[in-house]
Amino acid sequence: MEFRSFFKRHIAILISVSWILFQLYIALVKPLHPMLQNPIHLLFALLLVFVYFPSGKGWLRVIDIVSGIALGFLAYYFIAHTLRLQTRWPYVDPILSIDIIAGLITIVLLLEAVRRAVGIELFILSLMFLVYAIWGKYFPGLLKFSGIGLNQFVELMVMGPDGIFGVPLSTSTSMIFYIILFGAFFSELGGKLLIDIGLKIGGRQYGGPAKAAVISSGLMGMVSGSAVANVSTTGVITIPLMKRIGYKPEEAGAIEAVASTGGQIMPPIMGVGAFIMAEFLGVRYGFIAKSAIFPALCYYLTLWFVVDFLARKRNIRQIQMEQFLSIEPILPRLHSLIPMIALIWYIFSGASLGRAAIMSTAIAILINGFNYILRFKNVLGLRDFLDCLIQATKQAVGVAVPTAACGIIIGIVVQSGLAAKASNLLISVGHNNLALSLIITMVGCIVLGMAVPTVAVYILGAVFFAPNLIKLGLPPLVAHMFVFYFGAIAQITPPVCLASFTAAGIAKASSWRTGWIAFSYALTGFLVPFAFAYKPELLLLGSFSESIGAFLLVICGGVLLASSLVGYFMVPIKSLLLRVILGVSAIGVILPEIISSILGLSIGALILIFNHIYVRRALKG
């Protein structure tokens, strides 16, 4: 077993180093044609899947051996036929037998990789669309279409930019891989510092560890963009501390889950879907990141109010973290943040995302050398360096494989006209009503989020739902951001909420209760997309003064919502009826109609004043 583990690690290192060198070559030396670099990118990912997720023991290993040979054949095919694939006329030039063989092998291996590495849900969903592509003529009503013949199917899937090697996988190749590489190195070099900053700041507040979780997870989320990874990284520190000072296990897990999920909507890096959004919309990623600033702040500030009100209600006072943890001094380590600062500067200065990530990674490696020379503690040795490479390619597999699978679905949806039919159906169901269409989109994205990863939710939502919202008058950025938000929030939406379940495991709490508490704490995250749908200024699409006004209104609504959820604002709110009215008032404030905002603020303020006077008199009496 030790030999096998040793062999597997070194094979993984060899593949990882080769993949990274290839990616650096196409970024820094000579970019290749998309019909060559995208297939090679995917082949590296598939190869690692068969290394990390072997078939099993005994004769089952034959499957992996055959798969490896098949991957070698595909590498030969895409390299040897690259000139023909680049210059042929789509749907005009003939399809060769070798094209059909290579196309079918690519699809089979990709589906098997999805089953092993991503999950059975996306595997089944992809199979359903393949069945639809073949037997579409037997489907009823609007779903019926003539079907796709074998030659046309292979042409669509692997011989052009509309199938597996389309925009999602192309974005993985040209942008996302480099961001993941940066995140892997920075998490090792500066991740602990970000967590310690959160612990230092939060430890001096009411309910210190809970606020530390909000700050630390927000900061880590700026780099990782993965809810489950954030929970696993910061939750092992903050959740036990929250429990120790008085938060219930379910509350501690819920706070960490909500804080970690927010990382996917927190600039500058956000979730993987945001990079694909930039490609879909044809805009620079910096524009996407800038637009997401106010909604992300609304999300985190409301969560901050929730944990603060909980702490004050139960008199969970601040603690000095040094009683429980050994936190190294912050100032001598601040230089470790330079790579992240450099990445933010590059992104917002207009540099290409891939080059920005590569330069920032190089800076991180230089910082590591600086730490070594000065004999600082946080230094990556050769083994740690190789671990970063392995971790980066592991995460890249988790993006390349599902985005390629989404390419299958997108190709079939476009070729069959299903996207247009779905859009027309949604319009007919919504009766051209934007509010109803937004609710349908929200539900659709959350349902998808129960089955497939966040990046796949966004891609599918962008194909099925965003066009309908754009037809109803929403700016493209708003429509796509709406879909993106609910794809991310699905991570904490019961019954399937992976971030909440992960946090519950660390907290040793009920997964079901933790999931529902996290859902309630994240309610602002469900309301904010509706707010910017009606008030695009919240996404900085308008004058700055209008954007600030929209932001402040949402924050006021967040305070009222936190008071309603917790039952506290300066003094306890014991009446359930008052809390319900307060919650309704909060929704009225956040929703951007002027009348509803004024009414919500007025009623909410009156309830808080009335409750404060009533409780004070009761205490005196």
JSON list of C-alpha atoms in Angstrom, two decimals, residues 128-200:
[
{"chain": "A", "resi": 128, "resn": "MET", "atom": "CA", "xyz": [-30.39, 12.93, -20.10]},
{"chain": "A", "resi": 129, "resn": "PHE", "atom": "CA", "xyz": [-29.34, 15.60, -22.59]},
{"chain": "A", "resi": 130, "resn": "LEU", "atom": "CA", "xyz": [-27.49, 13.03, -24.68]},
{"chain": "A", "resi": 131, "resn": "VAL", "atom": "CA", "xyz": [-30.66, 10.92, -24.82]},
{"chain": "A", "resi": 132, "resn": "TYR", "atom": "CA", "xyz": [-32.57, 14.04, -25.82]},
{"chain": "A", "resi": 133, "resn": "ALA", "atom": "CA", "xyz": [-30.05, 14.74, -28.60]},
{"chain": "A", "resi": 134, "resn": "ILE", "atom": "CA", "xyz": [-30.48, 11.26, -30.06]},
{"chain": "A", "resi": 135, "resn": "TRP", "atom": "CA", "xyz": [-34.21, 10.69, -29.58]},
{"chain": "A", "resi": 136, "resn": "GLY", "atom": "CA", "xyz": [-35.53, 14.25, -29.56]},
{"chain": "A", "resi": 137, "resn": "LYS", "atom": "CA", "xyz": [-38.08, 13.41, -32.27]},
{"chain": "A", "resi": 138, "resn": "TYR", "atom": "CA", "xyz": [-39.93, 11.15, -29.82]},
{"chain": "A", "resi": 139, "resn": "PHE", "atom": "CA", "xyz": [-40.35, 13.86, -27.15]},
{"chain": "A", "resi": 140, "resn": "PRO", "atom": "CA", "xyz": [-43.74, 15.56, -26.79]},
{"chain": "A", "resi": 141, "resn": "GLY", "atom": "CA", "xyz": [-44.83, 19.17, -27.33]},
{"chain": "A", "resi": 142, "resn": "LEU", "atom": "CA", "xyz": [-42.26, 21.93, -27.16]},
{"chain": "A", "resi": 143, "resn": "LEU", "atom": "CA", "xyz": [-39.47, 19.45, -26.43]},
{"chain": "A", "resi": 144, "resn": "LYS", "atom": "CA", "xyz": [-39.81, 17.74, -29.79]},
{"chain": "A", "resi": 145, "resn": "PHE", "atom": "CA", "xyz": [-37.11, 18.29, -32.43]},
{"chain": "A", "resi": 146, "resn": "SER", "atom": "CA", "xyz": [-35.63, 16.25, -35.26]},
{"chain": "A", "resi": 147, "resn": "GLY", "atom": "CA", "xyz": [-32.65, 14.95, -33.30]},
{"chain": "A", "resi": 148, "resn": "ILE", "atom": "CA", "xyz": [-28.94, 15.11, -34.09]},
{"chain": "A", "resi": 149, "resn": "GLY", "atom": "CA", "xyz": [-27.29, 12.57, -36.42]},
{"chain": "A", "resi": 150, "resn": "LEU", "atom": "CA", "xyz": [-23.98, 10.91, -35.49]},
{"chain": "A", "resi": 151, "resn": "ASN", "atom": "CA", "xyz": [-21.80, 12.97, -37.83]},
{"chain": "A", "resi": 152, "resn": "GLN", "atom": "CA", "xyz": [-23.48, 16.21, -36.82]},
{"chain": "A", "resi": 153, "resn": "PHE", "atom": "CA", "xyz": [-23.24, 15.21, -33.15]},
{"chain": "A", "resi": 154, "resn": "VAL", "atom": "CA", "xyz": [-19.47, 14.58, -33.33]},
{"chain": "A", "resi": 155, "resn": "GLU", "atom": "CA", "xyz": [-18.99, 17.82, -35.26]},
{"chain": "A", "resi": 156, "resn": "LEU", "atom": "CA", "xyz": [-20.91, 19.72, -32.59]},
{"chain": "A", "resi": 157, "resn": "MET", "atom": "CA", "xyz": [-19.24, 18.13, -29.57]},
{"chain": "A", "resi": 158, "resn": "VAL", "atom": "CA", "xyz": [-15.53, 17.91, -30.38]},
{"chain": "A", "resi": 159, "resn": "MET", "atom": "CA", "xyz": [-14.73, 19.55, -33.71]},
{"chain": "A", "resi": 160, "resn": "GLY", "atom": "CA", "xyz": [-15.66, 23.14, -33.00]},
{"chain": "A", "resi": 161, "resn": "PRO", "atom": "CA", "xyz": [-16.15, 25.76, -30.29]},
{"chain": "A", "resi": 162, "resn": "ASP", "atom": "CA", "xyz": [-19.82, 25.04, -29.58]},
{"chain": "A", "resi": 163, "resn": "GLY", "atom": "CA", "xyz": [-19.63, 21.82, -27.57]},
{"chain": "A", "resi": 164, "resn": "ILE", "atom": "CA", "xyz": [-17.16, 20.36, -25.10]},
{"chain": "A", "resi": 165, "resn": "PHE", "atom": "CA", "xyz": [-14.45, 22.84, -26.12]},
{"chain": "A", "resi": 166, "resn": "GLY", "atom": "CA", "xyz": [-16.74, 25.87, -25.90]},
{"chain": "A", "resi": 167, "resn": "VAL", "atom": "CA", "xyz": [-16.62, 29.01, -23.76]},
{"chain": "A", "resi": 168, "resn": "PRO", "atom": "CA", "xyz": [-16.80, 27.36, -20.30]},
{"chain": "A", "resi": 169, "resn": "LEU", "atom": "CA", "xyz": [-13.81, 25.04, -20.89]},
{"chain": "A", "resi": 170, "resn": "SER", "atom": "CA", "xyz": [-11.98, 27.79, -22.79]},
{"chain": "A", "resi": 171, "resn": "THR", "atom": "CA", "xyz": [-12.35, 30.03, -19.73]},
{"chain": "A", "resi": 172, "resn": "SER", "atom": "CA", "xyz": [-10.97, 27.24, -17.54]},
{"chain": "A", "resi": 173, "resn": "THR", "atom": "CA", "xyz": [-7.95, 27.03, -19.86]},
{"chain": "A", "resi": 174, "resn": "SER", "atom": "CA", "xyz": [-7.24, 30.72, -20.30]},
{"chain": "A", "resi": 175, "resn": "MET", "atom": "CA", "xyz": [-8.17, 32.21, -16.91]},
{"chain": "A", "resi": 176, "resn": "ILE", "atom": "CA", "xyz": [-9.42, 29.98, -14.14]},
{"chain": "A", "resi": 177, "resn": "PHE", "atom": "CA", "xyz": [-6.42, 27.64, -14.06]},
{"chain": "A", "resi": 178, "resn": "TYR", "atom": "CA", "xyz": [-4.06, 30.52, -13.25]},
{"chain": "A", "resi": 179, "resn": "ILE", "atom": "CA", "xyz": [-6.31, 31.92, -10.53]},
{"chain": "A", "resi": 180, "resn": "ILE", "atom": "CA", "xyz": [-6.48, 28.45, -8.95]},
{"chain": "A", "resi": 181, "resn": "LEU", "atom": "CA", "xyz": [-2.68, 28.21, -9.10]},
{"chain": "A", "resi": 182, "resn": "PHE", "atom": "CA", "xyz": [-2.38, 31.57, -7.36]},
{"chain": "A", "resi": 183, "resn": "GLY", "atom": "CA", "xyz": [-4.94, 30.56, -4.72]},
{"chain": "A", "resi": 184, "resn": "ALA", "atom": "CA", "xyz": [-3.07, 27.34, -3.94]},
{"chain": "A", "resi": 185, "resn": "PHE", "atom": "CA", "xyz": [0.19, 29.19, -3.25]},
{"chain": "A", "resi": 186, "resn": "PHE", "atom": "CA", "xyz": [-1.33, 32.17, -1.48]},
{"chain": "A", "resi": 187, "resn": "SER", "atom": "CA", "xyz": [-3.47, 29.97, 0.79]},
{"chain": "A", "resi": 188, "resn": "GLU", "atom": "CA", "xyz": [-0.27, 28.35, 2.06]},
{"chain": "A", "resi": 189, "resn": "LEU", "atom": "CA", "xyz": [1.71, 31.59, 2.34]},
{"chain": "A", "resi": 190, "resn": "GLY", "atom": "CA", "xyz": [-0.93, 34.10, 3.46]},
{"chain": "A", "resi": 191, "resn": "GLY", "atom": "CA", "xyz": [-4.03, 32.10, 4.34]},
{"chain": "A", "resi": 192, "resn": "LYS", "atom": "CA", "xyz": [-3.06, 31.68, 7.99]},
{"chain": "A", "resi": 193, "resn": "LEU", "atom": "CA", "xyz": [-2.42, 35.42, 8.20]},
{"chain": "A", "resi": 194, "resn": "LEU", "atom": "CA", "xyz": [-5.92, 36.21, 6.90]},
{"chain": "A", "resi": 195, "resn": "ILE", "atom": "CA", "xyz": [-7.45, 33.89, 9.49]},
{"chain": "A", "resi": 196, "resn": "ASP", "atom": "CA", "xyz": [-5.31, 35.42, 12.25]},
{"chain": "A", "resi": 197, "resn": "ILE", "atom": "CA", "xyz": [-6.36, 38.94, 11.21]},
{"chain": "A", "resi": 198, "resn": "GLY", "atom": "CA", "xyz": [-9.99, 37.87, 11.55]},
{"chain": "A", "resi": 199, "resn": "LEU", "atom": "CA", "xyz": [-9.30, 36.32, 14.94]},
{"chain": "A", "resi": 200, "resn": "LYS", "atom": "CA", "xyz": [-7.47, 39.43, 16.15]}
]
